Coordinates of C-alpha atoms in Angstrom, one line a residue:
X12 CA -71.9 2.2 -57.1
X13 CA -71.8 2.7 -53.4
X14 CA -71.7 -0.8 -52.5
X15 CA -68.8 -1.6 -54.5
X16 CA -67.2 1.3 -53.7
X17 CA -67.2 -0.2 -49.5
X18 CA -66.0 -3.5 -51.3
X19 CA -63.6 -2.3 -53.0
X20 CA -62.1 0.2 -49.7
X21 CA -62.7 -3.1 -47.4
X22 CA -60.3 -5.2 -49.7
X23 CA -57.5 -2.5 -49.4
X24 CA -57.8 -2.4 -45.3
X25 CA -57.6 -6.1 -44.9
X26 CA -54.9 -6.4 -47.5
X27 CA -53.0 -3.5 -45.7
X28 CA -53.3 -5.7 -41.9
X29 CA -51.9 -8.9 -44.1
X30 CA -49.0 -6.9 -45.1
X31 CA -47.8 -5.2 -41.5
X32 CA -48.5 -8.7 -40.1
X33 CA -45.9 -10.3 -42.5
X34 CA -43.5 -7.5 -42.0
X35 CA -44.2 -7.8 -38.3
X36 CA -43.4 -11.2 -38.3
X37 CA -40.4 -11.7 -40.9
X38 CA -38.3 -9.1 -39.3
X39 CA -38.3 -7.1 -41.8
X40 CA -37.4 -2.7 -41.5
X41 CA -40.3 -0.8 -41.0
X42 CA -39.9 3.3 -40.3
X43 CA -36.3 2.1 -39.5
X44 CA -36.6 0.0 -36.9
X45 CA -36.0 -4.2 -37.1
X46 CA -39.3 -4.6 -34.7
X47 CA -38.6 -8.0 -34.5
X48 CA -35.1 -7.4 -32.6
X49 CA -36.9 -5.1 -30.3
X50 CA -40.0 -7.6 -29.2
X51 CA -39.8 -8.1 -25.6
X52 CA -41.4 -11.8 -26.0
X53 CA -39.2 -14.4 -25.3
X54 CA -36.8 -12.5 -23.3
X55 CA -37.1 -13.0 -19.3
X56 CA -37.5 -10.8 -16.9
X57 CA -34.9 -9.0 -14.5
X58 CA -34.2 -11.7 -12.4
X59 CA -32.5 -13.8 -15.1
X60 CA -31.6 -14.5 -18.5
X61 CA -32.5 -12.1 -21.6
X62 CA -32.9 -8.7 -20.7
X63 CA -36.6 -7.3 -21.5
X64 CA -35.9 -4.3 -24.3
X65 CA -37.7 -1.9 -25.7
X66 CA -37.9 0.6 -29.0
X67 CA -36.2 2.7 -26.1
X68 CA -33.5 0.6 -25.0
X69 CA -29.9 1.7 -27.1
X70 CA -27.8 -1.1 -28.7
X71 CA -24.4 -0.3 -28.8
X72 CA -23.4 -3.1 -31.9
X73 CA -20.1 -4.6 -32.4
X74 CA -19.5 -3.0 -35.8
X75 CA -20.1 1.1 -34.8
X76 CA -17.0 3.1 -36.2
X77 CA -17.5 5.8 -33.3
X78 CA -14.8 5.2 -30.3
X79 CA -16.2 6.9 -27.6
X80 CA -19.8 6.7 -26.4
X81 CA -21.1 8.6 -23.0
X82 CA -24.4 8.4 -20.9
X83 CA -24.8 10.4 -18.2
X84 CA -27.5 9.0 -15.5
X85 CA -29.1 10.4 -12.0
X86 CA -26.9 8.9 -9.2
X87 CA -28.7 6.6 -6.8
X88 CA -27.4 6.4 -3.4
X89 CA -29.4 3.6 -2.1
X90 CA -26.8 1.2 -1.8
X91 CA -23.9 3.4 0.1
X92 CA -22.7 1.2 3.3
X93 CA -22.0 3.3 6.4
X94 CA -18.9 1.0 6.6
X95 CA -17.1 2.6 3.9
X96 CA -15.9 5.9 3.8
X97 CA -17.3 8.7 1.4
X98 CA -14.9 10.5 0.2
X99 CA -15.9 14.5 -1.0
X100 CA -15.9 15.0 -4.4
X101 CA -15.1 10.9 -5.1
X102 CA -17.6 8.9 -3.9
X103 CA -21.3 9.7 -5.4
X104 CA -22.9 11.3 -5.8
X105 CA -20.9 12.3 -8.8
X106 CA -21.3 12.7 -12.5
X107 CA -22.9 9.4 -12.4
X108 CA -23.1 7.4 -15.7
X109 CA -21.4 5.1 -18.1
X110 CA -18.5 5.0 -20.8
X111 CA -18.0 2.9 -23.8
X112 CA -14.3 3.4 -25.4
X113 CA -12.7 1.4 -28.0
X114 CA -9.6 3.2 -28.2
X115 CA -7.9 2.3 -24.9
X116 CA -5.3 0.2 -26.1
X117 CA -2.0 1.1 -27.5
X118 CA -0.1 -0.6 -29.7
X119 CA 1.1 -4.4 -28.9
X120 CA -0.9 -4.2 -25.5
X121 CA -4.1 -6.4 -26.6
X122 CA -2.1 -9.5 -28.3
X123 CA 0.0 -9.4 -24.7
X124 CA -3.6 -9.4 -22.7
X125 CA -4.6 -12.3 -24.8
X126 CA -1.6 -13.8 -24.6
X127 CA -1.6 -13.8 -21.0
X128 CA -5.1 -15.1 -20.5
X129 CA -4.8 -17.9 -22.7
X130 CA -1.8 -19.1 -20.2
X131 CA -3.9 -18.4 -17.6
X132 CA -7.1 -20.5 -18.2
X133 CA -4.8 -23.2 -19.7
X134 CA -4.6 -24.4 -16.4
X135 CA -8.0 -25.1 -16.4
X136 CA -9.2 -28.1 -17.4
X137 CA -10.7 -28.7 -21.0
X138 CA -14.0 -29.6 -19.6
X139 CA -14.9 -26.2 -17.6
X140 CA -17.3 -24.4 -18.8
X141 CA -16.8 -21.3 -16.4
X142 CA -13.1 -20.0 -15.1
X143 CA -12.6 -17.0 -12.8
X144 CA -9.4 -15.7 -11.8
X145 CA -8.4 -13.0 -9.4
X146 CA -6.3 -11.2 -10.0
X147 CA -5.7 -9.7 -6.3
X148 CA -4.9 -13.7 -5.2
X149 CA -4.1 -15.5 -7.9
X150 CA -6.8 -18.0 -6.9
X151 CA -9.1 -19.8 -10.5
X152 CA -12.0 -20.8 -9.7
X153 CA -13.9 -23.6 -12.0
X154 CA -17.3 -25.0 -12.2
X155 CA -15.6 -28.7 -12.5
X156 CA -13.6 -29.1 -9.2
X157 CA -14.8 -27.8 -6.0
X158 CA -11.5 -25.9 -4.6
X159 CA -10.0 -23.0 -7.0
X160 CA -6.3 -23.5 -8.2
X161 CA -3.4 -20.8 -7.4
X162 CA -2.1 -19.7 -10.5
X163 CA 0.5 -17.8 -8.5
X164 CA 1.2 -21.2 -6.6
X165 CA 1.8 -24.0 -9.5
X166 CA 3.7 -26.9 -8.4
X167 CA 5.5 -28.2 -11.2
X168 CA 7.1 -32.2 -11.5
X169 CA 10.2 -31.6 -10.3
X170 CA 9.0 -29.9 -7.0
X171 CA 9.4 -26.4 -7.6
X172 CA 6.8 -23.7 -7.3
X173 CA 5.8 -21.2 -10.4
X174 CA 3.5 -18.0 -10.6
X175 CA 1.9 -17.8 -14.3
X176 CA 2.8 -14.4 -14.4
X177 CA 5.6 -13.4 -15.9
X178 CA 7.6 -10.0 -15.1
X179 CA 6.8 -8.5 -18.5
X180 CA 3.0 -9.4 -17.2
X181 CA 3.4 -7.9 -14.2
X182 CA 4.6 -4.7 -16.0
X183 CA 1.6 -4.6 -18.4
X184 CA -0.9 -4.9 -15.6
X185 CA 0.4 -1.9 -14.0
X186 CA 0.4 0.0 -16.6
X187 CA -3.2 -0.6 -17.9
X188 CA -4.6 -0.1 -14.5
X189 CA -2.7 3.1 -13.9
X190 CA -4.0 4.1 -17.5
X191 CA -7.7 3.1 -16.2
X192 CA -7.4 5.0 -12.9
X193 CA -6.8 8.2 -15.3
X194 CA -9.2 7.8 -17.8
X195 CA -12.1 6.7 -14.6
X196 CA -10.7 10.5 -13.3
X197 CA -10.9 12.3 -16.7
X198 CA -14.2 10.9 -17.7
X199 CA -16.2 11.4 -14.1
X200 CA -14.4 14.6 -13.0
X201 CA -12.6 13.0 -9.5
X202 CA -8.9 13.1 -8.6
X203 CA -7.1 10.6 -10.0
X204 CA -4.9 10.1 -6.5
X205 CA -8.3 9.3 -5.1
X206 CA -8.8 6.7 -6.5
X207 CA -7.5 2.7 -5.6
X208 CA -7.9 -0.5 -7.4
X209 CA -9.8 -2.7 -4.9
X210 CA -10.6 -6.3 -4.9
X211 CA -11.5 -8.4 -6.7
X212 CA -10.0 -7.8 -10.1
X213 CA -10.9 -11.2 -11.6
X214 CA -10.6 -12.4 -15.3
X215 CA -13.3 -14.9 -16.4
X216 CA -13.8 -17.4 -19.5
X217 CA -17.2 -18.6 -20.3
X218 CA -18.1 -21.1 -22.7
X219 CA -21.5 -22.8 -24.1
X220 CA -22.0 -25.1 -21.3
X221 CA -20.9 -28.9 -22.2
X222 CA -23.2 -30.3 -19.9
X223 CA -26.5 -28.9 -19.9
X224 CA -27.6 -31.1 -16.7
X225 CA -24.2 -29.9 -14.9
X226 CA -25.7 -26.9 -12.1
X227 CA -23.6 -23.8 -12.3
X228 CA -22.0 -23.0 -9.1
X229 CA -23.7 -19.6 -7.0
X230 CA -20.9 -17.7 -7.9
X231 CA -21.5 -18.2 -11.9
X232 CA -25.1 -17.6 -11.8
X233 CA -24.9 -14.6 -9.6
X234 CA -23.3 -12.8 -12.6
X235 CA -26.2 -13.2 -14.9
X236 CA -28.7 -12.0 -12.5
X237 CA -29.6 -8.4 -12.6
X238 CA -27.0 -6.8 -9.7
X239 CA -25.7 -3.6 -7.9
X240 CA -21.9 -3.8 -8.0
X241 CA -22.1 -2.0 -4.6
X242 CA -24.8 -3.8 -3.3
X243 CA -22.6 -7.0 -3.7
X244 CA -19.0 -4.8 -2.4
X245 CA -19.8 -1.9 -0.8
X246 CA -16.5 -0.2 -1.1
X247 CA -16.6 -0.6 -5.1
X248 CA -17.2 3.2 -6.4
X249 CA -16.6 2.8 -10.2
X250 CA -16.5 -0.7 -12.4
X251 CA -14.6 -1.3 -15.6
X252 CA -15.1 -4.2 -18.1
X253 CA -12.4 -5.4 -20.8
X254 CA -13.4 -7.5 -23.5
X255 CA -11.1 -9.7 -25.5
X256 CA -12.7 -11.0 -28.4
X257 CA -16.0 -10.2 -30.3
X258 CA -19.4 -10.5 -30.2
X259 CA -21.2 -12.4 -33.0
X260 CA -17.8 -13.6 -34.0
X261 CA -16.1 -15.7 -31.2
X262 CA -19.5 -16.0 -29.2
X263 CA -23.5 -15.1 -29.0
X264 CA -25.0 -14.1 -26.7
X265 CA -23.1 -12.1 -23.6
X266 CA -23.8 -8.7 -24.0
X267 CA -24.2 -6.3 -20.9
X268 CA -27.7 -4.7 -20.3
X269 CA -28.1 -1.6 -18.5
X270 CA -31.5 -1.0 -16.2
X271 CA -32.4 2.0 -14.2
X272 CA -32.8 1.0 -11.0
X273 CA -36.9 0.9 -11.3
X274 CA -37.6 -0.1 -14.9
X275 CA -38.1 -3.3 -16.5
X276 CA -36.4 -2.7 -19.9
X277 CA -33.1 -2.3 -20.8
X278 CA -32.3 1.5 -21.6
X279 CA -28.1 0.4 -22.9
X280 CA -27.3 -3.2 -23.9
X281 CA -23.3 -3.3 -25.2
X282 CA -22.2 -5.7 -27.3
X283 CA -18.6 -7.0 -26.5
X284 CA -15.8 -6.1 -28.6
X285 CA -12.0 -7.2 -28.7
X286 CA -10.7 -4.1 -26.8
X287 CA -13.6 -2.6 -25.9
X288 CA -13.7 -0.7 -22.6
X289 CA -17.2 -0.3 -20.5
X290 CA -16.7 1.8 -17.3
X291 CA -19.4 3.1 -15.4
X292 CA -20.1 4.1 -11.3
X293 CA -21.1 1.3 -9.3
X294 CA -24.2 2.7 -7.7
X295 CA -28.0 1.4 -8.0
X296 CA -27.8 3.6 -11.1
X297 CA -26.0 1.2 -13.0
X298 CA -28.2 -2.0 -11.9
X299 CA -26.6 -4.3 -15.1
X300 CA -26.0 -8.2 -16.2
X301 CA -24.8 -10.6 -18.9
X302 CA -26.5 -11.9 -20.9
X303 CA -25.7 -15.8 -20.8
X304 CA -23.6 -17.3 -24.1
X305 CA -25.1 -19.5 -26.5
X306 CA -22.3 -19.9 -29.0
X307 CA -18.2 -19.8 -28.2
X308 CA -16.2 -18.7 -26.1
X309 CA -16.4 -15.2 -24.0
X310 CA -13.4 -13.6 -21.9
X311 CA -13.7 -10.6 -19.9
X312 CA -11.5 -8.4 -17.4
X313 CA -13.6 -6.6 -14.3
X314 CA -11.5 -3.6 -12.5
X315 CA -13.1 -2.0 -9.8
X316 CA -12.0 0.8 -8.1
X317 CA -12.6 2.5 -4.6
X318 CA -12.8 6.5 -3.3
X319 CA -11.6 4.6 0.4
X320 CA -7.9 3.8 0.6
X321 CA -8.6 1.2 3.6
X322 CA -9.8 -0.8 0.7
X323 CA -7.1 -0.5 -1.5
X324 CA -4.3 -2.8 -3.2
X325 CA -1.2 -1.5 -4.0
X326 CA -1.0 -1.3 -7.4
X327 CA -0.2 2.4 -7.9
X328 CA 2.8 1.6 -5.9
X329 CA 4.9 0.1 -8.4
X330 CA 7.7 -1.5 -6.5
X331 CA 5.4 -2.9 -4.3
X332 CA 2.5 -4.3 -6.6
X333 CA 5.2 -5.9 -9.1
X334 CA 6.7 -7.5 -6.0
X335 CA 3.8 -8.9 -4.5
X336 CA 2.1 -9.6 -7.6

């Protein structure tokens, strides 16, 4: 009786192993949690590609019905140049951390963005696979040619010279960075007349590559490795990301992982969202990347801003910036 009673108890361990190991391996839900999604193996490491994530690591998905999201994270001064000034109770350390809101826009103002961007990178030719445009030149740069375009500077047949901005554009800018210089104050506790949009506010499209043997240009490739905003522009204090169409949807691939500036694993990866906001301070705290697309189309708007006014552009005048823009 003994004997077949250690048969019988040996059958229902190895049948238990089979069944975890199909779960394990099909994906599917086990003590709520898709393991499957959150198996490191296969993603790289922090120097490129996939983000390595965790059970730990928070997925902010495409689909939440919750507006705002907050994360509040240890500042890390490491990166603060000696050639920028630090301005009391602006420049960290301050509430460090990051922001997800997807109810900035008010009515009508996301079909103009999108509108506006889609004459912008129009100008680009149909075979780029990468488009950057700043916003502070006008200058678009493209993997395909090797000097940008001046979309503030387009020669048209009979001679004349044209910006691709319009007046009504001009106005809408303005207005959304003003909004974003209030909300950056509200959310991290600073003075909103402290703060300055800086350069480079640039725009950027990224597409599935056409050409997998074409070798993306430095300035491409540097925005999927894992980076410091500061480290890269010293006088950046906080960072804000716009996204104009949706993840899973439009594109795969793309989302923004979050590392702490020692760890290996992701502890925030955000999918993109039409309208969705993602500010955060610029510090070593915030070490973050791309994720590189796979499918479609991706389009993206990055805002800095700056405690130090020497590093300012003057779009909180508003004479001024809509003149010169």
């Amino acid at each position: 009786f003994f004997v077949i009673f250690l048969w019988h108890m040996t059958c229902v361990v190895w049948f238990g192993v089979i069944l975890v190991g199909i779960l394990l391996t099909s994906g599917v839900e086990v003590s709520g949690q898709n393991l499957a999604e959150f198996n490191p193996n296969g993603h790289l490491d922090a120097e490129g590609g996939k983000r390595a994530r965790s059970q730990r690591t928070v997925v902010l998905d495409v689909d939440t019905d919750e507006v705002y999201h907050r994360w509040d994270v240890d500042c890390n001064t490491t990166h603060v140049s000696k050639n920028v000034q630090v301005v009391q109770g602006c420049t960290s350390p301050v509430p460090c951390g990051r922001r997800v809101l997807d109810d900035f826009w008010e009515d009508g103002e996301m079909p103009e963005m999108i509108d506006l961007l889609d004459r912008a990178f129009s100008v680009s030719p149909p075979t780029s696979a990468v488009a950057c445009w700043d916003l502070s030149t006008g200058s678009m740069l493209l993997d395909t040619i090797d000097r940008g375009l001046n979309l503030y500077h387009i020669s048209t047949p009979d001679g004349r010279v044209r910006s691709v901005l319009r007046d009504d554009d001009k106005q809408l800018l303005w207005l959304i960075f003003e909004r974003l210089r209030e909300r950056i104050a509200h959310e991290f506790g600073v003075s909103a007349s402290g703060l300055h949009l800086t350069h480079p506010s640039f725009a950027r499209r990224y597409s599935i590559n056409v050409d997998e043997r074409r070798i993306m240009p430095d300035w491409h490739k540097n925005y999927y490795n894992m980076h410091v905003d500061r480290e890269i522009r010293p006088w950046w204090d906080y960072s804000v990301l716009l996204y104009f169409n949706d993840f899973g949807i439009d594109f795969e691939g793309g989302e923004v992982a979050f590392l702490e500036y020692n760890a290996t694993d992701a502890s925030l990866v955000v999918e993109p969202r039409e309208g969705r906001v993602v500010m955060f301070t610029s510090g070593a705290e915030n070490r973050h990347a791309a994720e590189e697309i796979s499918v479609g189309v991706r389009e993206s708007l990055i805002v800095p801003f700056t405690c130090d006014p020497t590093f300012a552009v003057p779009a909180f005048q508003r004479k001024k910036f809509l003149k010169e823009f």
